[in-house]
Amino acid sequence: MASYDDSNWRDLPDHYRLKLDNVGSTAVTELMPGEYVGNGDNVDFRQITVAESGLYSFHFYNLTNPAELTVYAEENGRLRELEDEDGKRGENIILDPVRLYAGRTYYIAVRPEGISHQQGASYTVGVTRSGGGQNPGGEDDDWTTAPRLVVPGSRQKVDMDLVEDGFIGGGDEIDFRRVTFEKDGTYTIKLDDLRGSAKLTLYRVTGGGIVEVASVTGGRRQDGVLRNLDIGAGEYVLSVEPGASGAPGTGYEVEIEGVVHSGSGNNADDTWLNAPAITVAPDAAGSIDADLIENDWVGYDDLIDCRKLDITDAGVYRFTLDDLDGDAKLTLYTLKNGRLKKLKTASGKAGRDGVIANQLLEGGTYYLSVEASGRTKKGGTEYDVDVSGTAFTKGDTSDDDWRNAPEIAVDGGSGRVDRTLIDNGWIGYGDLVDYREVTLDTPGIYRFELDDLDGDAKLTLCTLKNGKLKKLKTASGKAGRDGVIRELLLDAGTYYVAVEASGRTKKGGTDYDVEIIGSTFTKGDVTNNDFSSADELPSGGVARGWVGFGDASDYYRFSLDRSGFHDFALAAEKGGATLTIYREIGGKMKVVRKIQAGKAVADLELDRGTYYLQVQSGDKGKGKKNTDYEILTDLAAAPASLAYEPLPGIPESVLTAAPDLDFGASALEAAAPEGWMRGMPALA
């Protein structure tokens, strides 16, 4: 089936933005399985990013009509074609391998060819990876196999070449070097001798991958310089690549100079990249009380110590820098876009602690630093760091997105609903919203209550429209006052309930419950709601049912083998329903007569053919006109299927012109249930 929301590469939905990981060299990873293009759908796009650089082969197969596959790279807001191939019906096409780099953005596009513009084409696109591949200068195109270099820590000063007579461009799009720093230090890395634009990037090797530390672009007139970087001992990667799309090839060199740190302090924890990790978790009661750093030291030659904190639960935290005999500063950070962002700082000295108090933190990763300040920079001080606080352990973030909401089925078959949707829930700091997916199997009038609150909260009922939540109704509650979404007419289907922290609860928390109460419309029958699903009119000529909210119309069908005069009546609440008689002519429906609730028509002349009876609620299913009904006819007395055969020698036209039997009002009155007819007008 054609899809039109993938025709604009600049505005693709998230599910068309594909991240490729673990692409194999033999098994094909399907990117666009069983898709369709053409017949008004002129192009299908997918965005691609790869976890590993290498050569990728795109497979184009299962074609039912001709189509074209194109691979692009995105550069400066435009698409540059990398590879293109046409496929015919039944062909399995493999495009020439394309080199893709991790961290860059690519697109694939499928367009119809020839008859596919009118008839459309089904297809599948997949991909395999053949590794690093070969390229001019390709021996250093993959960081995992790049030449290795060592920056020694045996001397205080460093001044050395990392790359001599390098070249980038002309098919060699990136060069890597693996660099081992033996000791912490402050280093300046320079990209020079350039004849064109080039970009230098420093990465740290971590967890089997690389994380960018810093980058700079240089050119003919200005070197690219990463100046005074504090680099901890360990493994790093340098890359050099063209500085802009279409930049010509250029020679280059990379040099490093700097000062190695040495002294009596512990320099292994002088940068956040090397910081020892500490897990901060509450006890069973939700209390936090732990030593983060014991009996450590900062001062001359070891001016800063860092720690990485993995905080398991949101809560209110207090950090204390104590046991000082000199000046020092405590700083709490979070990590944003690969850089530390300061949250709070406190200073201490001999006899006075440095305290970061009442800090609201969500669960996640943070960093602490202790820095020498004042006279301590020329001397030193011992110190400890402690953490205490209270965690919000009731939070459950697994239901914070409606897409992951726990599912609840509500059975309305008994005509009454009264049940709990969420029992003993909690929202607050670190867990600001909870969702539930609620499926109602029966239309009805429903009420939602948010109660048992000890703080401010908001209850919202939503439905799903075009892949997004649409708010239907909201109610707020607080301690001592429930939030109530009063009686709503809801059809059977799927809805979403959200409970959100509001006001002061956003910095604290509240328990809550949610209940649903309602009366359901159990008489509806949605199996005969249109002409195509119409029931046969019962053999007795009487049909009974219910129409209203969730079941706006019922349909019945009957056929006449000959023309005649017939009687019809509709019993229902006044104004509650309408009976419409349709005749099918040439595949189209023509209205023959409309009858209001409590009304009848006698001696309605009908030609032979197929007819439909439609009973529709007075407000077309909006819920204010719900009613039982009875359709009464004389069709049982004058069978609709009374067949005949022309007598020998008498033309059919003579027979069909003969008078029809007329059962009149008596047949209808005889079929009507006792009591109902007392409210019906006499039939003429």
XYZ file of C-alpha atoms in Angstrom:
684
model
C 0.000 0.000 0.000
C 1.368 3.417 -0.945
C 2.753 5.579 1.872
C 2.969 9.344 1.374
C 4.621 10.418 4.640
C 8.092 9.334 3.435
C 8.208 11.471 0.274
C 10.114 14.415 1.816
C 13.619 13.528 3.041
C 13.804 16.694 5.131
C 10.707 15.824 7.187
C 10.698 12.065 7.731
C 8.844 10.582 10.730
C 11.107 8.990 13.361
C 10.245 5.429 12.299
C 11.786 6.145 8.884
C 15.110 7.244 10.458
C 17.066 3.998 10.661
C 20.115 3.371 12.851
C 22.127 0.417 11.579
C 24.090 -1.673 14.038
C 25.573 -5.156 13.654
C 25.047 -5.288 9.889
C 26.418 -8.604 8.702
C 28.374 -9.528 5.595
C 26.177 -12.503 4.632
C 22.673 -12.114 6.064
C 20.811 -9.180 4.517
C 19.468 -6.598 6.986
C 16.107 -5.474 5.569
C 15.580 -1.713 5.560
C 12.395 -1.398 3.481
C 10.629 -4.784 3.452
C 7.613 -5.191 1.155
C 7.234 -1.462 0.419
C 5.275 0.067 -2.467
C 5.968 3.050 -4.742
C 4.209 4.556 -7.761
C 0.555 5.140 -8.596
C 0.681 8.622 -7.082
C 3.515 7.857 -4.609
C 6.527 9.269 -6.460
C 9.337 8.469 -4.028
C 10.043 6.638 -0.743
C 12.920 7.914 1.457
C 14.695 6.423 4.471
C 17.370 8.148 6.576
C 20.327 5.964 7.553
C 23.117 6.269 10.103
C 25.634 3.484 10.693
C 27.337 2.470 13.907
C 30.473 1.312 12.106
C 32.286 2.846 9.170
C 32.835 0.537 6.230
C 31.707 -0.571 2.786
C 27.979 -1.254 2.525
C 26.183 -3.029 -0.323
C 22.510 -2.245 -0.902
C 20.263 -5.052 -2.180
C 17.177 -4.290 -4.315
C 14.822 -7.250 -4.812
C 11.266 -8.664 -4.802
C 10.417 -6.160 -7.559
C 6.972 -6.501 -9.115
C 7.582 -3.673 -11.610
C 10.542 -1.484 -12.642
C 11.960 0.899 -10.013
C 15.141 2.850 -9.200
C 17.228 2.763 -5.989
C 19.543 5.686 -5.134
C 21.935 6.157 -2.202
C 22.752 9.704 -1.064
C 24.990 11.474 1.445
C 23.656 14.579 3.177
C 26.093 17.490 2.867
C 25.396 21.109 3.816
C 21.644 20.604 3.720
C 21.673 18.913 0.304
C 21.754 15.353 -1.001
C 24.782 14.144 -2.980
C 24.273 10.960 -5.005
C 26.651 8.114 -4.117
C 25.236 5.195 -6.097
C 22.213 4.469 -8.326
C 20.718 1.403 -9.996
C 17.533 0.526 -11.931
C 15.787 -2.779 -11.338
C 13.297 -4.657 -13.484
C 10.482 -6.937 -12.475
C 11.804 -10.105 -10.854
C 15.426 -8.885 -10.700
C 17.664 -9.029 -7.620
C 20.013 -6.043 -7.811
C 23.093 -5.416 -5.641
C 24.512 -1.908 -5.913
C 28.269 -1.330 -5.994
C 29.645 -1.035 -2.438
C 29.372 2.431 -0.902
C 31.655 3.671 1.881
C 29.578 4.950 4.830
C 31.035 6.614 7.911
C 29.777 6.354 11.469
C 28.289 9.617 12.695
C 27.250 10.848 9.246
C 23.775 10.918 7.726
C 22.750 9.120 4.534
C 19.501 8.533 2.639
C 18.144 5.908 0.293
C 15.348 6.651 -2.156
C 13.172 4.382 -4.309
C 11.349 5.843 -7.329
C 9.002 4.213 -9.849
C 10.185 3.632 -13.413
C 8.124 3.197 -16.599
C 4.775 1.492 -16.057
C 5.276 1.675 -12.276
C 4.228 5.332 -12.372
C 0.689 4.120 -13.149
C 0.643 0.545 -11.845
C 2.996 0.884 -8.876
C 5.751 -1.466 -7.786
C 6.361 -3.525 -4.651
C 9.963 -3.995 -3.551
C 12.370 -4.737 -0.724
C 15.646 -2.960 0.108
C 18.300 -4.559 2.315
C 21.963 -4.037 3.163
C 25.120 -6.000 3.950
C 28.489 -4.762 5.185
C 31.816 -5.866 3.739
C 34.048 -4.240 6.356
C 36.607 -1.464 6.029
C 37.147 -2.028 2.326
C 39.931 -0.497 0.280
C 40.395 3.158 -0.527
C 43.337 5.384 -1.502
C 45.182 5.684 1.804
C 42.665 3.183 3.223
C 45.045 1.483 5.674
C 44.239 4.233 8.218
C 40.544 4.717 7.337
C 39.304 2.667 10.319
C 40.206 3.738 13.853
C 40.335 0.152 15.099
C 43.200 -0.727 12.709
C 44.898 2.675 12.544
C 48.659 3.061 13.170
C 49.507 3.331 16.881
C 51.523 6.113 18.495
C 52.702 6.751 22.072
C 53.011 10.108 23.849
C 55.623 9.256 26.508
C 55.394 10.330 30.114
C 59.072 9.916 30.890
C 59.846 13.615 30.354
C 58.116 16.672 31.720
C 57.820 18.352 28.311
C 56.382 16.810 25.154
C 57.152 18.056 21.607
C 56.714 15.538 18.786
C 55.145 14.870 15.383
C 52.110 12.569 15.275
C 51.601 12.621 11.483
C 54.186 13.703 8.904
C 53.437 14.261 5.213
C 49.812 13.200 5.542
C 47.273 13.646 2.765
C 43.463 13.771 2.837
C 41.001 13.951 -0.068
C 41.011 12.520 -3.580
C 39.083 9.435 -2.441
C 40.756 9.209 0.983
C 38.069 10.839 3.123
C 39.498 10.225 6.608
C 42.789 9.282 8.340
C 42.986 7.878 11.869
C 45.801 7.470 14.421
C 45.534 5.642 17.741
C 47.448 7.571 20.413
C 48.355 6.291 23.880
C 49.088 8.963 26.502
C 51.285 7.409 29.190
C 50.557 10.156 31.728
C 48.099 12.921 32.421
C 49.100 16.281 31.058
C 48.149 19.572 29.445
C 48.629 19.266 25.707
C 48.242 21.355 22.551
C 47.622 19.487 19.290
C 48.170 21.363 16.020
C 47.032 20.578 12.445
C 49.269 22.529 10.026
C 50.996 22.639 6.611
C 47.541 22.761 5.012
C 46.815 23.712 1.397
C 43.036 23.384 1.878
C 40.382 22.963 4.548
C 40.686 20.031 6.987
C 39.215 19.050 10.336
C 41.097 17.574 13.295
C 39.163 15.611 15.951
C 40.350 14.028 19.200
C 38.395 11.068 20.586
C 38.718 8.985 23.734
C 38.442 5.207 23.450
C 35.777 3.976 25.866
C 33.469 0.980 26.102
C 34.537 -0.481 22.773
C 33.815 2.775 20.940
C 35.103 6.333 20.704
C 33.715 9.553 22.223
C 34.606 12.972 20.844
C 36.683 15.170 23.167
C 37.345 18.209 20.944
C 37.613 19.223 17.282
C 38.884 22.135 15.189
C 38.990 23.065 11.496
C 42.029 24.652 9.836
C 42.948 25.838 6.364
C 45.554 27.466 4.145
C 45.600 30.694 6.178
C 45.133 29.352 9.700
C 46.269 26.200 11.471
C 43.764 24.084 13.357
C 44.816 24.134 17.022
C 43.365 22.226 19.991
C 44.956 24.322 22.719
C 45.748 23.437 26.359
C 43.679 20.276 26.623
C 43.777 18.472 29.972
C 44.188 14.886 28.803
C 44.251 11.951 31.168
C 46.434 8.933 30.670
C 44.862 6.345 28.375
C 43.904 5.493 24.809
C 42.773 8.153 22.325
C 42.107 8.450 18.592
C 42.938 11.333 16.239
C 41.164 11.816 12.917
C 41.810 14.172 10.004
C 39.139 14.670 7.331
C 38.169 17.294 4.721
C 36.909 20.430 6.406
C 33.951 20.917 4.067
C 31.960 19.078 1.413
C 33.783 19.179 -1.900
C 36.998 20.489 -0.355
C 40.048 19.663 -2.519
C 42.717 17.281 -1.276
C 45.414 18.678 0.975
C 48.619 17.647 2.604
C 48.883 18.067 6.375
C 50.924 17.396 9.487
C 49.856 16.881 13.101
C 52.104 17.902 16.015
C 51.729 17.765 19.787
C 53.431 19.658 22.571
C 52.698 20.019 26.276
C 53.596 19.376 29.876
C 53.252 16.048 31.663
C 51.766 16.234 35.166
C 53.856 14.782 37.981
C 54.026 15.193 41.742
C 52.943 13.746 45.094
C 49.216 13.758 44.316
C 47.093 11.161 42.531
C 46.852 12.425 38.955
C 44.855 9.462 37.667
C 41.594 11.212 38.626
C 42.431 14.717 37.384
C 39.925 14.703 34.479
C 36.287 13.695 34.376
C 37.102 11.312 31.526
C 39.215 9.217 33.929
C 37.091 9.748 37.033
C 36.499 6.644 39.170
C 32.804 5.672 39.119
C 30.728 5.467 42.301
C 27.153 4.166 42.529
C 24.855 6.137 44.856
C 21.797 4.124 45.914
C 19.302 4.430 48.798
C 18.692 1.820 51.456
C 15.386 -0.067 51.776
C 13.783 2.909 53.522
C 14.840 5.362 50.792
C 17.578 7.028 52.880
C 20.991 7.950 51.453
C 24.146 8.173 53.590
C 27.512 7.285 52.061
C 31.178 8.331 51.813
C 32.117 9.295 48.252
C 35.800 10.176 48.852
C 37.758 9.294 51.998
C 41.131 10.672 53.117
C 42.149 12.141 49.746
C 44.352 15.141 48.937
C 44.498 18.088 46.470
C 47.234 20.682 46.116
C 50.392 21.465 44.227
C 50.850 19.174 41.177
C 47.409 17.611 41.882
C 45.049 20.561 41.805
C 41.823 18.660 41.125
C 40.220 15.262 41.778
C 37.104 14.030 39.912
C 34.493 11.357 40.554
C 31.715 9.980 38.357
C 28.436 9.440 40.249
C 25.847 6.957 39.010
C 22.731 7.982 40.973
C 20.104 5.238 40.850
C 17.035 7.153 42.096
C 15.646 10.660 41.914
C 15.657 12.488 45.220
C 16.888 15.375 47.389
C 20.666 15.190 47.892
C 23.238 16.922 50.124
C 26.982 16.833 49.362
C 29.500 17.788 52.074
C 33.217 18.596 51.645
C 34.795 18.239 55.105
C 37.876 17.314 57.166
C 39.751 20.168 55.463
C 42.995 21.761 56.614
C 43.134 24.225 53.720
C 41.006 25.946 51.077
C 39.105 23.805 48.553
C 36.058 23.961 46.318
C 33.392 21.284 45.689
C 31.514 21.341 42.348
C 28.639 19.190 41.077
C 28.211 18.753 37.305
C 25.982 17.090 34.755
C 27.080 16.060 31.268
C 25.512 17.887 28.308
C 26.525 17.484 24.651
C 29.785 15.842 25.681
C 30.763 18.639 28.078
C 30.432 19.198 31.800
C 27.758 21.683 32.875
C 28.078 23.121 36.373
C 25.049 22.629 38.636
C 26.305 23.908 42.014
C 29.518 24.935 43.805
C 30.458 25.224 47.502
C 33.732 26.369 49.083
C 35.256 25.154 52.325
C 38.360 25.684 54.436
C 39.907 24.499 57.673
C 37.133 24.484 60.271
C 34.313 25.147 57.773
C 32.702 22.544 55.504
C 31.677 23.183 51.929
C 28.038 22.100 51.540
C 25.814 21.663 48.443
C 22.403 21.296 50.104
C 18.861 20.390 48.993
C 19.828 19.478 45.441
C 16.977 17.872 43.468
C 18.503 15.278 41.177
C 16.989 12.724 38.835
C 18.491 9.295 38.517
C 21.442 9.367 36.112
C 25.130 10.221 35.738
C 26.759 13.211 37.460
C 30.309 14.334 38.192
C 31.973 15.802 41.315
C 35.226 17.699 41.454
C 37.319 18.863 44.415
C 39.739 21.677 43.526
C 42.529 23.305 45.460
C 41.890 27.034 45.926
C 43.680 29.967 47.505
C 46.911 29.067 49.305
C 46.198 25.356 48.838
C 47.331 25.680 45.206
C 50.879 26.125 46.505
C 50.495 23.588 49.281
C 47.745 21.045 49.844
C 44.838 19.828 51.954
C 43.321 16.539 52.931
C 39.557 16.165 52.533
C 36.520 13.848 52.581
C 33.269 14.058 50.574
C 29.992 12.616 51.912
C 26.495 12.369 50.427
C 23.171 12.168 52.292
C 19.524 12.622 51.395
C 16.185 11.020 50.643
C 15.354 9.190 47.410
C 11.956 9.072 45.747
C 11.900 5.296 45.489
C 8.231 4.974 44.527
C 8.803 6.393 41.059
C 8.419 4.061 38.067
C 9.666 5.592 34.825
C 8.707 2.584 32.688
C 5.251 4.113 32.077
C 6.404 7.690 31.376
C 5.716 7.372 27.624
C 2.246 6.545 26.300
C 3.836 4.158 23.810
C 4.987 1.971 26.741
C 1.840 2.360 28.824
C 0.539 -0.771 30.582
C -2.633 -2.015 28.889
C -5.940 -2.314 30.753
C -9.054 -3.934 29.232
C -12.382 -2.677 30.630
C -15.320 -5.105 30.266
C -18.653 -3.310 29.961
C -20.732 -6.336 29.051
C -22.732 -6.284 32.297
C -24.040 -2.782 31.653
C -22.085 -1.332 34.579
C -18.371 -0.502 35.074
C -16.751 0.216 38.436
C -13.087 -0.665 38.745
C -9.626 0.676 39.607
C -7.299 1.581 36.748
C -4.261 2.549 38.869
C -3.903 1.411 42.478
C -1.343 3.070 44.771
C 0.453 4.940 41.992
C 3.050 7.659 42.569
C 4.254 10.688 40.598
C 6.728 13.392 41.460
C 10.268 14.508 40.874
C 12.024 12.101 38.510
C 8.708 10.511 37.511
C 6.452 13.400 36.497
C 3.855 11.449 34.512
C 2.312 7.963 34.380
C 0.292 6.589 31.440
C -2.202 3.771 31.027
C -3.681 2.418 27.793
C -7.382 1.720 28.450
C -9.455 -0.334 26.010
C -13.245 -0.091 26.361
C -15.109 -2.982 24.747
C -18.533 -1.333 25.071
C -19.711 2.230 24.381
C -21.223 4.062 27.323
C -21.170 7.000 29.725
C -17.950 6.971 31.759
C -16.526 8.897 34.715
C -12.848 8.982 35.780
C -11.716 9.848 39.323
C -8.217 10.767 40.566
C -8.174 10.384 44.365
C -6.188 9.482 47.496
C -3.875 12.445 46.764
C -1.476 14.104 49.180
C -0.238 16.650 46.623
C -1.200 18.431 43.394
C -1.829 16.313 40.288
C -3.683 16.416 36.984
C -5.735 13.683 35.286
C -6.048 13.758 31.481
C -8.039 11.500 29.150
C -6.730 11.279 25.585
C -7.451 9.498 22.342
C -4.989 8.667 19.576
C -5.262 10.576 16.289
C -2.765 10.403 13.418
C -0.185 8.844 15.701
C -0.448 11.585 18.340
C -2.388 11.928 21.572
C -5.395 14.252 21.421
C -6.702 15.593 24.737
C -10.391 14.907 25.447
C -10.761 16.151 29.030
C -8.625 17.222 32.007
C -9.288 17.469 35.757
C -7.016 18.672 38.578
C -6.895 17.404 42.150
C -4.953 17.958 45.347
C -4.815 16.723 48.921
C -8.412 16.555 50.144
C -9.970 17.200 46.724
C -10.375 14.591 43.978
C -9.825 15.324 40.306
C -12.946 14.163 38.451
C -13.599 13.883 34.715
C -17.364 13.769 34.803
C -19.681 11.706 32.645
C -18.380 11.422 29.064
C -19.951 9.562 26.158
C -17.205 7.255 24.914
C -17.361 4.784 22.071
C -15.732 1.377 22.305
C -12.015 1.694 21.536
C -8.605 2.574 22.955
C -7.954 5.609 25.152
C -5.027 6.867 27.218
C -5.113 8.082 30.816
C -2.278 10.341 32.019
C -1.586 11.387 35.620
C 0.852 14.321 35.880
C 2.548 16.012 38.809
C 1.662 19.699 39.066
C 2.504 22.610 41.346
C 4.712 21.697 44.285
C 4.428 18.000 43.507
C 6.943 18.508 40.668
C 9.612 18.973 43.345
C 8.217 16.348 45.689
C 5.666 13.625 45.084
C 2.187 12.263 45.729
C 0.459 8.892 45.939
C -2.750 8.497 43.926
C -5.424 6.106 42.654
C -7.506 6.273 39.469
C -10.955 4.689 39.093
C -13.402 4.363 36.197
C -17.184 4.243 36.732
C -19.836 4.033 34.040
C -23.007 2.741 32.478
C -22.603 0.940 29.152
C -24.845 0.506 26.146
C -24.915 -3.270 25.849
C -27.837 -3.604 23.415
C -25.950 -2.341 20.367
C -25.205 -4.709 17.493
C -22.542 -3.374 15.132
C -22.696 -6.371 12.776
C -25.430 -4.823 10.587
C -24.358 -1.182 10.445
C -24.320 -0.662 6.664
C -25.901 -1.900 3.449
C -23.162 -4.452 2.819
C -23.668 -6.136 6.223
C -27.468 -5.876 6.349
C -29.365 -8.730 8.041
C -32.122 -10.536 6.205
C -35.536 -9.342 7.402
C -36.830 -12.083 9.746
C -39.374 -14.459 8.195
C -42.100 -13.107 10.435
C -41.715 -9.640 8.914
C -40.866 -8.148 12.335
C -37.360 -6.927 13.313
C -36.379 -5.802 16.809
C -33.210 -4.078 17.986
C -31.566 -1.005 19.530
C -29.861 2.062 18.073
C -27.953 4.852 19.770
C -24.434 5.745 20.829
C -21.929 3.297 19.348
C -24.573 1.706 17.112
C -26.180 4.550 15.171
C -27.904 2.444 12.501
C -29.178 -1.073 11.790
C -29.924 -2.423 8.304
C -32.231 -5.177 7.040
C -32.709 -6.535 3.524
C -35.673 -8.160 1.719
C -36.551 -8.936 -1.895
C -39.886 -8.896 -3.753
C -40.518 -11.157 -6.721
C -43.551 -9.128 -7.751
C -44.929 -5.658 -7.277
C -47.580 -4.978 -4.667
C -48.812 -2.832 -1.790
C -47.271 -3.280 1.647
C -47.528 -1.867 5.184
C -44.659 -0.646 7.410
C -44.464 0.836 10.931
C -41.715 1.820 13.388
C -42.190 1.493 17.146
C -39.624 3.457 19.186
C -39.359 6.337 21.647
C -40.778 9.499 20.161
C -38.083 11.247 18.134
C -35.693 8.430 18.983
C -35.348 6.853 15.545
C -36.259 6.994 11.863
C -37.076 4.119 9.501
C -35.958 4.634 5.886
C -36.945 2.275 3.063
C -34.387 2.057 0.226
C -34.601 0.324 -3.125
C -31.455 -0.929 -4.841
C -31.409 0.122 -8.509
C -28.326 -0.465 -10.642
C -26.087 -0.835 -7.615
C -27.283 2.464 -6.098
C -29.706 3.096 -3.246
C -32.842 5.191 -3.814
C -34.948 6.419 -0.907
C -38.511 5.140 -1.152
C -40.021 6.397 2.116
C -39.071 7.707 5.577
C -41.131 6.843 8.666
C -40.659 8.513 12.065
C -40.834 6.676 15.391
C -44.458 5.902 16.332
C -45.644 6.271 12.717
C -46.834 3.843 10.036
C -47.552 3.776 6.334
C -50.082 1.497 4.669
C -50.444 0.299 1.112
C -47.011 1.482 0.022
C -46.622 0.411 -3.583
C -43.381 -1.444 -4.193
C -42.116 -2.910 -7.470
C -40.356 -6.193 -7.451
C -36.656 -5.974 -6.555
C -34.280 -5.719 -3.569
C -35.041 -3.334 -0.685
C -33.299 -2.247 2.501
C -34.716 -1.006 5.794
C -32.517 1.386 7.762
C -33.274 2.249 11.406
C -31.212 5.248 12.511
C -31.094 6.891 15.949
C -32.642 10.345 16.151
C -29.271 12.099 16.658
C -27.331 9.711 14.409
C -25.550 7.994 17.280
C -24.462 11.022 19.291
C -25.830 9.474 22.465
C -28.857 11.612 23.399
C -31.327 9.565 21.337
C -30.908 5.915 22.337
C -33.915 3.638 21.887
C -35.240 0.112 21.479
C -37.275 -0.347 18.318
C -39.537 -2.713 16.389
C -40.060 -2.733 12.637
C -43.492 -4.133 11.749
C -44.367 -5.182 8.195
C -46.922 -7.341 6.399
C -44.171 -9.135 4.513
C -44.797 -12.329 6.461
C -48.399 -12.417 5.162
C -47.229 -11.616 1.627
C -44.011 -13.671 1.419
C -41.200 -11.697 -0.170
C -39.856 -14.795 -1.873
C -43.183 -15.981 -3.364
C -41.915 -17.329 -6.668
C -43.990 -18.268 -9.714
C -43.556 -19.834 -13.108
C -45.356 -18.439 -16.209
C -48.169 -20.736 -17.350
C -47.697 -22.306 -20.819
C -48.895 -19.993 -23.549
C -49.385 -16.915 -21.309
C -46.705 -14.179 -21.711
C -44.942 -13.038 -18.506
C -45.971 -9.432 -19.163
C -49.604 -10.407 -18.723
C -48.907 -12.106 -15.397
C -46.888 -9.232 -13.954
C -49.713 -6.828 -14.881
C -52.222 -8.884 -12.882
C -53.524 -7.380 -9.597
C -51.357 -8.092 -6.479
C -52.784 -9.492 -3.281
C -53.528 -6.705 -0.768
C -53.327 -7.764 2.853
C -53.991 -4.205 4.083
C -53.866 -3.103 7.702
C -55.058 -6.358 9.155
C -51.795 -8.162 8.546
C -49.753 -5.432 10.226
C -52.081 -5.221 13.205
C -52.035 -8.977 13.594
C -48.186 -8.951 13.706
C -47.925 -6.092 16.207
C -47.277 -7.053 19.864
C -50.102 -6.398 22.250
C -49.820 -3.034 23.951
C -47.518 -1.453 21.372
C -50.322 -0.945 18.850
C -52.223 1.101 21.422
C -49.731 3.874 20.788
C -49.820 3.515 16.989
C -52.159 5.362 14.651
C -54.805 3.349 12.843
C -53.719 2.184 9.402
C -55.716 3.496 6.468
